[in-house]
Short mmCIF file of C-alpha atoms and ligand atoms in Angstrom, two decimals:
data_model
loop_
_atom_site.label_atom_id
_atom_site.label_comp_id
_atom_site.label_asym_id
_atom_site.label_seq_id
_atom_site.Cartn_x
_atom_site.Cartn_y
_atom_site.Cartn_z
CA MET A 58 159.50 131.32 103.18
CA THR A 59 161.35 134.39 101.58
CA PRO A 60 161.79 136.76 103.80
CA GLY A 61 159.22 138.83 101.28
CA SER A 62 156.87 136.20 101.95
CA ARG A 63 157.53 136.51 105.90
CA ARG A 64 156.82 140.26 105.99
CA ILE A 65 153.66 139.63 103.25
CA ALA A 66 152.02 137.17 106.52
CA GLU A 67 153.29 139.39 109.25
CA VAL A 68 151.44 142.90 107.75
CA TYR A 69 148.59 141.43 106.86
CA ASP A 70 148.41 140.41 110.55
CA GLN A 71 148.77 143.85 111.35
CA VAL A 72 146.08 144.44 109.09
CA ILE A 73 143.68 142.70 110.46
CA GLY A 74 144.78 143.34 114.10
CA ARG A 75 144.24 147.38 113.31
CA ASN A 76 140.76 147.07 111.33
CA PRO A 77 139.00 144.55 113.21
CA GLY A 78 135.76 143.39 112.12
CA GLU A 79 136.19 145.02 108.57
CA THR A 80 136.09 141.37 106.18
CA GLU A 81 135.79 143.63 103.40
CA PHE A 82 139.42 145.25 103.43
CA HIS A 83 140.61 142.04 104.82
CA GLN A 84 139.55 140.41 101.89
CA ALA A 85 141.07 143.22 99.28
CA VAL A 86 144.28 143.50 101.07
CA SER A 87 145.06 139.57 101.10
CA GLU A 88 143.66 139.34 97.16
CA VAL A 89 146.64 142.12 96.51
CA PHE A 90 149.00 140.36 98.89
CA ASP A 91 148.56 137.14 97.31
CA SER A 92 150.02 138.34 94.57
CA LEU A 93 153.17 140.11 95.43
CA HIS A 94 155.43 137.19 96.85
CA ARG A 95 157.61 137.22 93.56
CA VAL A 96 157.43 141.17 93.63
CA LEU A 97 158.81 140.85 96.54
CA ALA A 98 161.57 138.45 96.01
CA LYS A 99 162.79 139.98 92.80
CA HIS A 100 162.78 143.67 94.62
CA PRO A 101 163.81 143.48 98.31
CA GLU A 102 163.72 147.37 98.42
CA TYR A 103 159.62 147.49 98.92
CA VAL A 104 160.33 145.27 101.92
CA ASP A 105 162.79 147.57 103.51
CA ALA A 106 161.19 150.94 102.62
CA SER A 107 158.36 149.47 104.26
CA ILE A 108 155.95 149.70 101.42
CA LEU A 109 153.61 147.06 102.39
CA GLU A 110 152.70 148.73 106.32
CA ARG A 111 152.51 152.13 104.14
CA ILE A 112 150.59 151.15 101.30
CA CYS A 113 147.75 149.33 103.69
CA GLU A 114 147.77 152.52 105.88
CA PRO A 115 145.12 154.97 104.41
CA GLU A 116 146.84 158.85 104.42
CA ARG A 117 143.81 160.47 106.07
CA GLN A 118 140.26 158.74 106.90
CA ILE A 119 137.44 161.16 107.64
CA ILE A 120 134.16 160.23 109.30
CA PHE A 121 131.20 162.99 109.86
CA ARG A 122 128.22 163.64 110.74
CA VAL A 123 125.62 164.23 108.16
CA PRO A 124 122.24 165.79 110.00
CA TRP A 125 119.22 165.92 108.08
CA THR A 126 115.42 166.43 107.64
CA ASP A 127 112.98 164.99 105.71
CA ASP A 128 109.53 165.81 104.25
CA THR A 129 107.98 165.41 107.31
CA GLY A 130 110.14 167.05 109.54
CA THR A 131 111.76 164.11 111.06
CA VAL A 132 115.48 164.74 111.79
CA HIS A 133 117.83 161.89 111.03
CA ILE A 134 121.61 161.20 111.43
CA ASN A 135 123.66 159.70 109.14
CA ARG A 136 127.43 158.84 108.59
CA GLY A 137 129.55 160.48 106.17
CA PHE A 138 133.04 158.85 105.04
CA ARG A 139 136.29 159.97 103.01
CA VAL A 140 139.08 157.99 102.84
CA GLN A 141 142.26 159.68 101.30
CA TYR A 142 143.39 156.47 100.79
CA ASN A 143 147.54 156.88 98.67
CA SER A 144 148.12 160.60 96.79
CA ALA A 145 151.44 159.40 95.78
CA LEU A 146 150.23 159.83 92.04
CA GLY A 147 148.03 162.55 92.23
CA PRO A 148 145.00 164.39 93.90
CA TYR A 149 142.76 161.60 95.44
CA LYS A 150 140.30 160.09 93.13
CA GLY A 151 137.17 157.62 93.18
CA GLY A 152 133.51 157.78 93.98
CA LEU A 153 131.09 158.10 96.88
CA ARG A 154 128.57 155.13 97.87
CA PHE A 155 125.26 156.19 99.60
CA HIS A 156 123.79 152.70 100.63
CA PRO A 157 122.63 151.91 104.11
CA THR A 158 125.57 148.86 104.36
CA VAL A 159 128.54 151.50 103.96
CA LEU A 160 130.35 151.01 107.22
CA LEU A 161 134.21 152.47 107.40
CA GLY A 162 135.33 149.19 106.10
CA THR A 163 133.50 149.26 103.26
CA VAL A 164 135.18 152.68 102.16
CA LYS A 165 138.47 151.46 103.03
CA PHE A 166 138.24 148.70 100.89
CA LEU A 167 136.76 150.77 97.87
CA GLY A 168 139.74 152.92 98.78
CA PHE A 169 142.36 149.92 98.87
CA GLU A 170 141.24 148.56 95.78
CA GLN A 171 141.21 152.37 94.08
CA VAL A 172 144.73 153.22 94.67
CA PHE A 173 145.91 150.34 92.28
CA LYS A 174 143.21 150.49 89.62
CA ASN A 175 143.81 154.73 89.32
CA ALA A 176 147.75 153.50 89.07
CA LEU A 177 146.81 151.33 85.95
CA THR A 178 144.94 153.81 83.98
CA GLY A 179 148.53 155.50 83.14
CA LEU A 180 146.78 158.68 84.58
CA PRO A 181 147.68 160.88 87.11
CA ILE A 182 145.10 160.11 90.04
CA GLY A 183 145.79 159.22 93.66
CA GLY A 184 143.03 156.48 95.24
CA GLY A 185 140.24 157.67 97.59
CA LYS A 186 137.01 156.96 98.09
CA GLY A 187 133.54 157.88 100.20
CA GLY A 188 130.20 158.09 101.25
CA SER A 189 127.70 157.15 103.45
CA ASP A 190 125.01 154.92 105.11
CA PHE A 191 122.44 157.14 103.75
CA ASP A 192 119.69 154.65 102.12
CA PRO A 193 118.19 157.10 99.15
CA LYS A 194 115.78 153.81 98.04
CA GLY A 195 112.18 155.58 98.30
CA ARG A 196 113.17 159.14 99.27
CA SER A 197 111.84 162.26 97.48
CA GLU A 198 113.76 164.72 95.33
CA GLY A 199 114.01 167.22 98.07
CA GLU A 200 115.37 164.63 100.47
CA ILE A 201 117.81 163.68 98.08
CA MET A 202 119.49 167.03 97.86
CA ARG A 203 118.86 168.18 101.51
CA PHE A 204 121.02 165.18 102.33
CA CYS A 205 123.56 165.90 99.28
CA GLN A 206 124.02 169.47 101.07
CA SER A 207 124.39 168.16 104.24
CA PHE A 208 126.60 166.05 103.23
CA MET A 209 129.09 168.58 101.19
CA THR A 210 128.34 171.29 103.94
CA GLU A 211 131.18 169.03 105.81
CA ALA A 212 132.88 167.46 102.48
CA TYR A 213 133.74 170.71 101.20
CA ARG A 214 136.73 171.33 103.75
CA HIS A 215 138.45 168.18 102.60
CA ILE A 216 137.93 168.24 98.60
CA GLY A 217 138.91 170.34 95.73
CA ASP A 218 140.61 169.72 92.42
CA ARG A 219 143.82 169.59 93.33
CA VAL A 220 143.36 167.69 96.80
CA ASP A 221 140.71 165.28 96.55
CA VAL A 222 138.19 164.72 93.57
CA PRO A 223 135.13 162.63 94.59
CA ALA A 224 132.81 160.81 92.04
CA GLY A 225 129.80 158.41 91.75
CA ASP A 226 129.07 154.99 92.95
CA ILE A 227 126.39 153.21 94.34
CA GLY A 228 123.48 155.41 94.34
CA VAL A 229 125.24 158.35 93.26
CA GLY A 230 124.56 159.31 89.75
CA ARG A 231 124.38 162.54 88.01
CA ARG A 232 121.56 163.92 90.02
CA GLU A 233 123.28 163.55 93.43
CA ILE A 234 126.60 164.69 91.77
CA GLY A 235 124.34 168.31 90.45
CA PHE A 236 123.24 168.82 94.42
CA LEU A 237 126.84 168.26 95.76
CA PHE A 238 128.62 170.50 93.35
CA GLY A 239 125.79 172.95 94.18
CA GLN A 240 126.65 173.18 97.32
CA TYR A 241 130.26 172.98 97.12
CA LYS A 242 130.18 175.93 94.60
CA ARG A 243 127.83 177.64 96.50
CA ILE A 244 130.22 177.33 100.41
CA THR A 245 133.32 178.07 98.29
CA ASN A 246 132.08 180.65 95.96
CA ARG A 247 134.16 179.30 93.47
CA TYR A 248 133.32 177.49 89.91
CA GLU A 249 135.70 174.59 90.52
CA SER A 250 134.71 172.11 87.65
CA GLY A 251 137.18 169.75 88.44
CA ALA A 252 136.26 169.20 92.37
CA LEU A 253 133.91 166.53 91.15
CA THR A 254 133.49 163.90 88.23
CA GLY A 255 130.64 162.99 86.50
CA LYS A 256 129.00 166.27 86.07
CA GLY A 257 126.49 166.98 83.59
CA ILE A 258 127.12 167.69 80.05
CA THR A 259 126.32 171.33 80.13
CA TRP A 260 127.82 172.13 83.25
CA GLY A 261 131.50 170.69 83.23
CA GLY A 262 130.74 166.50 82.73
CA SER A 263 132.54 164.81 79.99
CA LEU A 264 131.07 162.83 77.55
CA VAL A 265 131.31 159.27 77.33
CA ARG A 266 131.70 159.83 81.37
CA THR A 267 128.09 158.02 82.16
CA GLU A 268 128.90 155.13 79.82
CA ALA A 269 132.43 155.01 80.45
CA THR A 270 132.70 152.09 83.24
CA GLY A 271 130.38 149.61 81.40
CA TYR A 272 131.77 150.48 78.16
CA GLY A 273 135.34 149.94 79.45
CA THR A 274 134.53 146.59 81.09
CA VAL A 275 133.27 144.94 77.86
CA TYR A 276 136.09 146.57 76.34
CA PHE A 277 138.61 144.95 78.69
CA THR A 278 136.36 141.67 78.30
CA GLU A 279 136.58 141.47 74.38
CA HIS A 280 140.23 141.78 74.82
CA MET A 281 140.32 138.99 76.69
CA LEU A 282 138.18 137.03 74.62
CA HIS A 283 140.71 137.67 71.61
CA THR A 284 143.35 136.11 73.63
CA ARG A 285 141.83 133.03 72.73
CA GLY A 286 140.35 133.31 69.55
CA ARG A 287 137.14 134.77 70.51
CA SER A 288 134.70 137.87 70.49
CA LEU A 289 131.63 138.99 72.21
CA ASP A 290 130.04 138.39 68.90
CA GLY A 291 127.33 135.98 68.89
CA ALA A 292 127.89 135.57 72.46
CA THR A 293 125.10 135.03 75.61
CA VAL A 294 125.76 136.81 78.29
CA LEU A 295 124.95 137.91 81.81
CA VAL A 296 125.17 141.22 83.24
CA SER A 297 124.27 141.45 86.88
CA GLY A 298 122.62 144.39 88.50
CA SER A 299 120.47 147.34 86.65
CA GLY A 300 122.22 150.34 87.44
CA ASN A 301 124.72 152.78 85.73
CA VAL A 302 127.39 150.28 85.23
CA ALA A 303 125.06 147.46 83.95
CA LEU A 304 123.11 149.10 81.79
CA TYR A 305 125.70 150.25 79.84
CA ALA A 306 127.66 146.89 79.73
CA ILE A 307 124.51 145.64 78.28
CA GLU A 308 124.59 148.46 75.64
CA LYS A 309 127.98 148.21 74.37
CA VAL A 310 127.42 143.95 74.43
CA HIS A 311 125.08 144.34 71.98
CA GLN A 312 126.74 147.22 69.86
CA LEU A 313 129.56 144.11 69.76
CA GLY A 314 126.76 141.67 68.56
CA GLY A 315 126.19 139.73 71.39
CA THR A 316 122.84 139.47 73.49
CA VAL A 317 122.66 140.08 77.24
CA VAL A 318 119.98 137.51 78.09
CA GLY A 319 120.18 138.42 81.81
CA ALA A 320 120.25 141.46 84.32
CA SER A 321 119.00 142.09 87.97
CA ASP A 322 118.74 144.02 91.14
CA SER A 323 118.78 143.25 94.79
CA GLY A 324 115.08 141.92 94.41
CA GLY A 325 115.52 139.50 91.95
CA SER A 326 116.67 138.52 88.09
CA VAL A 327 115.12 138.94 84.84
CA TYR A 328 115.43 136.32 82.38
CA ASP A 329 114.66 137.78 78.76
CA PRO A 330 115.89 135.47 75.73
CA ASP A 331 115.43 137.74 73.11
CA GLY A 332 117.75 140.31 74.38
CA ILE A 333 117.32 142.75 76.97
CA ASP A 334 115.92 145.84 75.59
CA VAL A 335 118.47 148.11 77.43
CA ASP A 336 116.06 151.40 76.39
CA LEU A 337 113.22 149.69 78.25
CA LEU A 338 115.23 148.69 81.36
CA ARG A 339 117.10 152.07 81.74
CA GLU A 340 113.31 153.86 81.28
CA ILE A 341 112.54 151.61 84.49
CA LYS A 342 115.73 152.13 86.39
CA GLU A 343 116.29 155.44 85.50
CA VAL A 344 112.66 157.77 84.51
CA GLN A 345 110.23 155.48 86.30
CA ARG A 346 112.78 154.46 88.94
CA GLU A 347 111.26 150.92 89.26
CA ARG A 348 112.08 147.68 90.48
CA ILE A 349 113.11 145.18 87.84
CA SER A 350 110.41 143.26 88.12
CA SER A 351 108.66 145.99 86.09
CA TYR A 352 110.60 145.48 82.92
CA ALA A 353 109.08 141.33 83.20
CA GLU A 354 105.59 142.92 83.34
CA GLN A 355 106.06 145.25 80.34
CA ARG A 356 108.06 143.06 78.34
CA GLY A 357 106.49 139.75 76.76
CA SER A 358 109.93 137.92 76.47
CA ALA A 359 110.92 138.14 79.71
CA GLU A 360 110.67 136.09 82.88
CA TYR A 361 111.02 137.79 86.47
CA ILE A 362 112.77 135.04 88.62
CA PRO A 363 112.62 136.95 92.16
CA ASN A 364 115.03 136.62 95.21
CA ARG A 365 117.50 134.86 92.77
CA GLN A 366 120.63 136.73 91.44
CA VAL A 367 121.42 136.61 87.50
CA TRP A 368 123.57 133.77 87.92
CA ALA A 369 120.50 131.47 88.21
CA VAL A 370 119.47 132.23 84.44
CA ALA A 371 122.44 129.99 83.59
CA GLU A 372 120.33 126.94 84.50
CA LYS A 373 117.88 127.99 81.67
CA THR A 374 120.65 128.73 78.66
CA SER A 375 124.12 128.05 77.90
CA VAL A 376 126.48 131.20 78.80
CA ASP A 377 129.40 132.66 77.37
CA VAL A 378 130.53 135.72 79.51
CA ALA A 379 129.49 137.06 82.89
CA LEU A 380 129.65 140.38 84.10
CA PRO A 381 128.99 140.98 87.53
CA CYS A 382 127.97 145.09 87.72
CA ALA A 383 126.13 144.98 90.95
CA THR A 384 128.02 144.82 94.36
CA GLN A 385 130.85 143.13 96.06
CA ASN A 386 130.72 139.33 96.64
CA GLU A 387 127.80 138.94 94.82
CA LEU A 388 129.03 136.25 92.61
CA ASP A 389 129.89 132.79 95.07
CA GLU A 390 131.09 129.18 94.43
CA ASP A 391 127.54 128.27 93.45
CA GLY A 392 127.16 131.22 91.21
CA ALA A 393 130.50 130.27 89.86
CA LYS A 394 129.55 126.31 89.69
CA LEU A 395 125.77 127.33 87.96
CA LEU A 396 127.91 129.50 85.17
CA THR A 397 130.91 126.93 84.53
CA LYS A 398 128.01 124.07 83.89
CA ALA A 399 126.75 126.03 81.40
CA GLY A 400 130.23 126.72 79.45
CA VAL A 401 131.32 130.01 80.55
CA ALA A 402 134.69 131.37 78.85
CA ALA A 403 135.00 134.55 80.52
CA VAL A 404 134.17 136.66 83.47
CA ALA A 405 135.03 140.19 84.07
CA GLU A 406 134.21 142.61 87.28
CA GLY A 407 132.31 145.50 86.39
CA ALA A 408 131.13 145.97 89.97
CA ASN A 409 134.37 146.33 92.69
CA MET A 410 135.35 142.77 94.60
CA PRO A 411 131.69 141.50 93.23
CA THR A 412 133.64 137.30 92.89
CA THR A 413 134.14 135.70 96.43
CA PRO A 414 138.09 134.23 96.50
CA GLU A 415 136.42 131.00 96.60
CA ALA A 416 134.57 131.31 92.83
CA ILE A 417 137.62 133.30 91.60
CA ARG A 418 139.72 129.76 92.44
CA LEU A 419 136.57 128.07 90.80
CA LEU A 420 136.21 129.73 87.61
CA ARG A 421 140.43 129.51 87.44
CA GLU A 422 140.54 125.81 87.73
CA ALA A 423 137.53 125.85 85.05
CA ASP A 424 140.21 127.81 82.83
CA VAL A 425 137.51 130.60 82.42
CA LEU A 426 139.13 133.90 81.67
CA PHE A 427 139.02 136.27 84.64
CA GLY A 428 139.25 140.47 84.38
CA PRO A 429 139.40 141.49 87.58
CA GLY A 430 137.46 144.89 88.58
CA LYS A 431 140.50 146.97 89.42
CA ALA A 432 141.47 146.45 85.92
CA ALA A 433 138.34 145.62 83.85
CA ASN A 434 136.10 148.77 85.72
CA ALA A 435 138.94 151.03 85.44
CA GLY A 436 137.28 153.19 82.28
CA GLY A 437 134.83 154.51 84.62
CA VAL A 438 138.14 156.50 86.72
CA ALA A 439 139.87 157.14 83.72
CA THR A 440 136.70 158.70 82.08
CA SER A 441 136.90 161.08 85.36
CA ALA A 442 140.47 161.75 84.73
CA LEU A 443 139.81 162.68 81.24
CA GLU A 444 137.11 165.40 82.78
CA MET A 445 139.44 166.51 85.02
CA GLN A 446 141.65 167.33 81.98
CA GLN A 447 138.96 168.84 80.00
CA ASN A 448 137.81 171.09 82.93
CA ALA A 449 141.21 172.58 83.78
CA THR A 450 141.45 173.19 79.87
CA ARG A 451 138.29 174.59 79.95
CA ASP A 452 137.66 172.77 77.04
CA SER A 453 134.74 169.76 75.95
CA TRP A 454 135.74 166.91 73.61
CA THR A 455 133.52 165.34 71.53
CA PHE A 456 131.63 161.70 72.39
CA ASP A 457 134.25 159.70 69.79
CA HIS A 458 137.29 161.64 70.84
CA THR A 459 136.78 160.41 74.39
CA GLU A 460 135.27 157.21 73.48
CA GLN A 461 138.61 156.68 71.57
CA ARG A 462 140.07 157.70 74.23
CA LEU A 463 138.69 155.50 76.77
CA GLU A 464 139.23 152.29 74.39
CA GLU A 465 143.05 153.35 74.15
CA ILE A 466 143.35 153.17 77.85
CA MET A 467 141.68 149.85 78.34
CA GLU A 468 143.86 148.10 75.69
CA SER A 469 146.61 149.75 77.46
CA ILE A 470 145.74 148.48 80.59
CA HIS A 471 144.88 144.65 79.44
CA ALA A 472 148.20 144.76 77.70
CA ARG A 473 149.88 145.76 80.64
CA CYS A 474 148.35 143.24 83.04
CA ALA A 475 149.09 140.69 80.80
CA ALA A 476 152.09 141.79 80.07
CA THR A 477 153.38 141.79 83.80
CA ALA A 478 151.52 138.64 84.83
CA GLU A 479 153.91 136.99 81.61
CA GLU A 480 156.96 138.93 83.31
CA TYR A 481 156.32 137.24 86.66
CA GLY A 482 155.38 133.39 85.82
CA THR A 483 152.03 133.77 86.06
CA ALA A 484 150.42 133.95 82.21
CA GLY A 485 146.78 134.47 81.54
CA ASP A 486 146.33 135.61 85.18
CA TYR A 487 144.68 139.10 84.82
CA VAL A 488 144.33 139.19 88.43
CA SER A 489 148.36 138.68 89.45
CA GLY A 490 148.98 141.11 86.45
CA ALA A 491 146.35 143.97 87.63
CA ASN A 492 147.94 143.60 91.65
CA ILE A 493 151.56 143.47 90.08
CA ALA A 494 151.55 146.70 87.83
CA GLY A 495 149.58 148.60 89.54
CA PHE A 496 151.60 147.76 93.00
CA ILE A 497 155.14 149.02 91.76
CA GLN A 498 153.87 151.97 90.11
CA VAL A 499 152.71 153.11 93.11
CA ALA A 500 155.20 151.67 95.64
CA ASP A 501 157.96 153.53 93.30
CA ALA A 502 156.75 156.97 93.24
CA MET A 503 156.39 156.10 97.12
CA ILE A 504 159.93 155.54 97.32
CA ALA A 505 160.29 158.32 95.43
CA GLN A 506 158.82 161.07 97.53
CA GLY A 507 160.49 159.45 100.89
CA VAL A 508 158.85 158.62 103.94
CA ILE A 509 156.12 160.47 104.32
P1 NDP B 829 124.31 151.71 90.81
O1 NDP B 829 123.87 152.17 92.20
O2 NDP B 829 123.77 152.60 89.63
O3 NDP B 829 123.61 150.24 90.37
C1 NDP B 829 123.65 149.68 91.49
C2 NDP B 829 122.93 148.07 90.93
O4 NDP B 829 123.50 146.98 91.72
C3 NDP B 829 121.47 147.91 91.54
O5 NDP B 829 120.91 147.44 90.08
C4 NDP B 829 121.42 147.49 92.36
O6 NDP B 829 120.01 147.09 92.67
C5 NDP B 829 122.37 146.72 92.12
N1 NDP B 829 122.55 145.60 93.81
C6 NDP B 829 122.92 146.47 94.38
N2 NDP B 829 122.86 145.63 95.75
C7 NDP B 829 122.74 144.52 95.33
C8 NDP B 829 122.89 143.12 95.98
N3 NDP B 829 123.12 143.06 96.76
N4 NDP B 829 122.28 142.19 95.01
C9 NDP B 829 122.02 142.07 93.88
N5 NDP B 829 122.11 143.40 93.49
C10 NDP B 829 122.68 144.32 93.99
O7 NDP B 829 126.02 151.63 90.98
P2 NDP B 829 126.87 151.52 90.15
O8 NDP B 829 126.43 150.63 88.81
O9 NDP B 829 127.40 152.80 89.63
O10 NDP B 829 127.83 150.43 90.62
C11 NDP B 829 127.92 149.01 90.58
C12 NDP B 829 129.44 149.07 90.94
O11 NDP B 829 130.13 149.10 90.27
C13 NDP B 829 129.93 148.78 92.39
O12 NDP B 829 130.61 148.23 92.92
C14 NDP B 829 130.54 149.96 92.24
O13 NDP B 829 131.57 150.63 93.12
C15 NDP B 829 131.23 149.53 90.69
N6 NDP B 829 131.77 150.70 89.84
C16 NDP B 829 131.26 151.76 89.82
C17 NDP B 829 131.56 153.00 88.93
C18 NDP B 829 130.83 154.01 88.64
O14 NDP B 829 131.49 154.66 87.59
N7 NDP B 829 129.59 154.12 88.50
C19 NDP B 829 133.13 152.77 88.69
C20 NDP B 829 133.72 151.39 89.15
C21 NDP B 829 133.17 150.32 89.75
P3 NDP B 829 119.14 148.21 93.45
O15 NDP B 829 118.22 149.15 93.24
O16 NDP B 829 117.77 146.77 94.37
O17 NDP B 829 119.94 148.16 94.89
#
């Protein structure tokens, strides 16, 4: 065992001991650490500077009470989180998730991933993440607004355009960002556009931000396919979820000539052999705020598959590409088996850590191209950084210009992951390419800035 590998094992044990029960966080650390053996063999200075220990420990973890009153006058108490993970490359940047399953460990896993993802964008942003165990499902507009206002009444003191810049994630879209921004503005008495991203276009938002994560994931997939002389044109595709990332992934696949035949929510999936009608799905999810089962009711060609994940659609059709765009650990070994049996050539993660380690292993063994979330879904945070640039210069760019920047960034992330994997003897492995490239950039900046 090399000294670097020994240190990896020791620090991983420390991480488990110090963060008991936070299994998603352990999983995220383990995945990055698995990629670092060759890096530490080549760069002992990272071991000497205790970079592994430092990079796993968030710079700051904030937990706070969020009291709010529902429409009947009942008081509810939720827990708010903001984990300011690493600011070596710039102000903390990363979304807020509102979902009943959110715990500190969830936010830590997402924040840890975010550090490396943000580095890969090549833009000057550090990593952070936040959220709450608040469940927005079934809540009225007024309840959502009061919750967001209460959340920001504490969060405002920790954020700012040079400090920490939150954005959306699961359960936090433009509506919630609006309520959060309004309260931030009211408390601080400053129109500080750059304090939050994902804003509306007329009040400091950027064109393409809404589309960016889904579009970027599809660009990344297209680059992976090109390495094997293939493309999305004519491809049959499955997308899990039907939220922000999924909707725009579906839209971009269709623009590039592929057909998405399956989508889902946490209640079940739809199979639509004619191709998902993305305008109808958007109307159902964002305007009617209905379940995906309504899609099958309103679209003659579609079939609803209750209580099954979208990978079940692979029992009915061949599949070229799968894009998990819903949540963590949603594509497990069984799902991966269905996909490989259906002939899948590429899987790219629109969501954060949606594929279990066992599923990744199985896909790799089947020689399936695999794009990890920290590379494939980095288009969202990259476009958030472009929104910050526009806010800083009081400018607003056109859709075409912004989309072109997004395309260039995704191309460069793909190239960087591919080149890094090659350099470290793991050609074609985007997981190690992304982990190593992101790690080296952050580690070098941390060393340059001293022991802080
Ligand atoms: P949304 O809240 O807009 O959508 C989430 C979607 O996932 C919904 O369709 C939801 O269904 C579904 N979902 C949630 N949990 C489950 C589950 N257990 N099983 C099946 N489906 C589920 O979130 P986003 O689209 O913004 O985020 C999706 C993923 O992408 C997350 O992992 C997020 O961290 C990641 N991401 C998002 C970015 C962004 O810019 N928004 C940027 C980078 C990554 P239901 O309505 O039933 O809950």
